[in-house]
Amino acid sequence: MPAPPKISVLLPVYKVEPYIEECLDSLLSQTSIDFEIIAVDDSSPDRSGEMTSRILAQQSRIPWKFIKNRENKGLAETRKIAAQAARGEYVLCVDSDDHVHRDLIRRVIAEADTHHADVVIFAAENISPEGTINYRVETGDAIISGVEAVERILDLSLQAYCFNKLVRRSIFLAIEHPTGLIYEDICVSVQTLGKSEIVRLMPDTLYSYMYRESGISTRFNPNIVDLFAIMDRVEKSTESLPIRNYRRLLFRLKYIYGYRTIAFQTAIKAPTYRLAKPILCSVADKLRLAHLVGMYSDHRPKLSIVMAMLKIHPWIFYCFVRRFGRG
């Protein structure tokens, strides 16, 4: 039996028929071959799974496995299924409607080996279908501890995406993967980093993820309230870590990011106030004067004022954000 590869690419496949070929091409044309692809068709209703297995079978350069879920499991559970079938020392999550730099595998292996890293985090870019760069996900250039990396996520200075993180597989398998919730990347990243000793931040842009008008991140999704549960799970998984200024940093992630995201994204994307109202009311019910004061104390006076509008009445907040605010 051949030696296990250094990296296992975890590739959940679901409703990506127009994009899967480009994604696979970026993986199959890597400069390094020290990896495998574990593709999992999450009971996709289109031809995504069929196309994936056919494209992988047409080549012999990169080892691969293809798994089909009998029923839809969701992103977090599907990644876990892929990781359980993997053999690599590290796992790398790739979304099947994105594509990666052709030197990604070689570069992250070199960084992991050089620094004996448990996690390697690299920069990424968000691009439009026309190829325009909307914004970059920066990481910095450093070697830090896992706890320091968690601190940076709580501080909102490091993004919690899974797709730009190479993670030791033993750590990835040892954490809870929240099933049935969106924004699950936050939970997964915080837990993996919390269990890691050495984290390498590299500034190179090695991943491109797509902005699509039809994507889940661009349309109104009532499940955005899952962020309440995600924030609670993050608190549970971080409260025992030796994090400096823990309460202040947790406040920043939970309220300045979490509550703000739920409220602003709902107001911006919900097509009518009737649809937005139940979600906005749920945020308003949880908001306390102490939270508004905390936002002001965190040098975010404008956010404090706008969230006060939400507390006074969701309709006032909805109208203001629709006209002036973009979060």
PDB file of C-alpha atoms in Angstrom, residues 9-11 22-31 35 37 92-106 108 122-125 127 163-164 205-210:
ATOM      1  CA  VAL A   9      -8.199  17.835   0.553  1.00  0.00           C
ATOM      2  CA  LEU A  10     -11.759  17.643   1.916  1.00  0.00           C
ATOM      3  CA  LEU A  11     -14.166  18.505  -0.894  1.00  0.00           C
ATOM      4  CA  GLU A  22     -12.787  24.755 -12.503  1.00  0.00           C
ATOM      5  CA  CYS A  23     -12.363  23.819  -8.837  1.00  0.00           C
ATOM      6  CA  LEU A  24     -11.085  20.319  -9.674  1.00  0.00           C
ATOM      7  CA  ASP A  25      -8.820  21.656 -12.401  1.00  0.00           C
ATOM      8  CA  SER A  26      -7.126  23.955  -9.863  1.00  0.00           C
ATOM      9  CA  LEU A  27      -6.530  20.974  -7.581  1.00  0.00           C
ATOM     10  CA  LEU A  28      -5.468  18.479 -10.221  1.00  0.00           C
ATOM     11  CA  SER A  29      -2.926  20.909 -11.700  1.00  0.00           C
ATOM     12  CA  GLN A  30      -1.053  21.459  -8.419  1.00  0.00           C
ATOM     13  CA  THR A  31       2.739  21.673  -8.587  1.00  0.00           C
ATOM     14  CA  PHE A  35      -1.996  15.039  -1.447  1.00  0.00           C
ATOM     15  CA  ILE A  37      -8.767  14.412  -2.743  1.00  0.00           C
ATOM     16  CA  LEU A  92      -7.437  21.196   3.874  1.00  0.00           C
ATOM     17  CA  CYS A  93     -11.066  22.242   3.391  1.00  0.00           C
ATOM     18  CA  VAL A  94     -11.905  23.416  -0.129  1.00  0.00           C
ATOM     19  CA  ASP A  95     -15.357  24.623  -1.146  1.00  0.00           C
ATOM     20  CA  SER A  96     -16.293  23.101  -4.477  1.00  0.00           C
ATOM     21  CA  ASP A  97     -17.361  26.375  -6.112  1.00  0.00           C
ATOM     22  CA  ASP A  98     -13.980  28.010  -5.390  1.00  0.00           C
ATOM     23  CA  HIS A  99     -10.496  27.477  -6.775  1.00  0.00           C
ATOM     24  CA  VAL A 100      -6.981  27.453  -5.372  1.00  0.00           C
ATOM     25  CA  HIS A 101      -3.548  28.707  -6.412  1.00  0.00           C
ATOM     26  CA  ARG A 102      -1.670  26.038  -8.365  1.00  0.00           C
ATOM     27  CA  ASP A 103       1.200  26.167  -5.837  1.00  0.00           C
ATOM     28  CA  LEU A 104      -1.006  25.931  -2.738  1.00  0.00           C
ATOM     29  CA  ILE A 105      -0.160  22.366  -1.701  1.00  0.00           C
ATOM     30  CA  ARG A 106       3.607  22.773  -2.080  1.00  0.00           C
ATOM     31  CA  VAL A 108       1.606  24.967   2.804  1.00  0.00           C
ATOM     32  CA  PHE A 122      -2.866  31.682   4.399  1.00  0.00           C
ATOM     33  CA  ALA A 123      -4.403  34.753   2.768  1.00  0.00           C
ATOM     34  CA  ALA A 124      -7.350  34.521   0.388  1.00  0.00           C
ATOM     35  CA  GLU A 125      -9.287  36.734  -1.976  1.00  0.00           C
ATOM     36  CA  ILE A 127     -13.620  37.545  -6.384  1.00  0.00           C
ATOM     37  CA  PHE A 163     -11.013  27.216   3.655  1.00  0.00           C
ATOM     38  CA  ASN A 164      -7.780  29.112   4.324  1.00  0.00           C
ATOM     39  CA  THR A 205      -2.832  34.699  -1.278  1.00  0.00           C
ATOM     40  CA  LEU A 206      -3.424  31.061  -2.180  1.00  0.00           C
ATOM     41  CA  TYR A 207      -7.215  30.703  -2.310  1.00  0.00           C
ATOM     42  CA  SER A 208      -9.965  32.415  -4.313  1.00  0.00           C
ATOM     43  CA  TYR A 209     -13.548  32.184  -3.165  1.00  0.00           C
ATOM     44  CA  MET A 210     -16.414  33.384  -5.223  1.00  0.00           C
TER      45      MET A 210
END
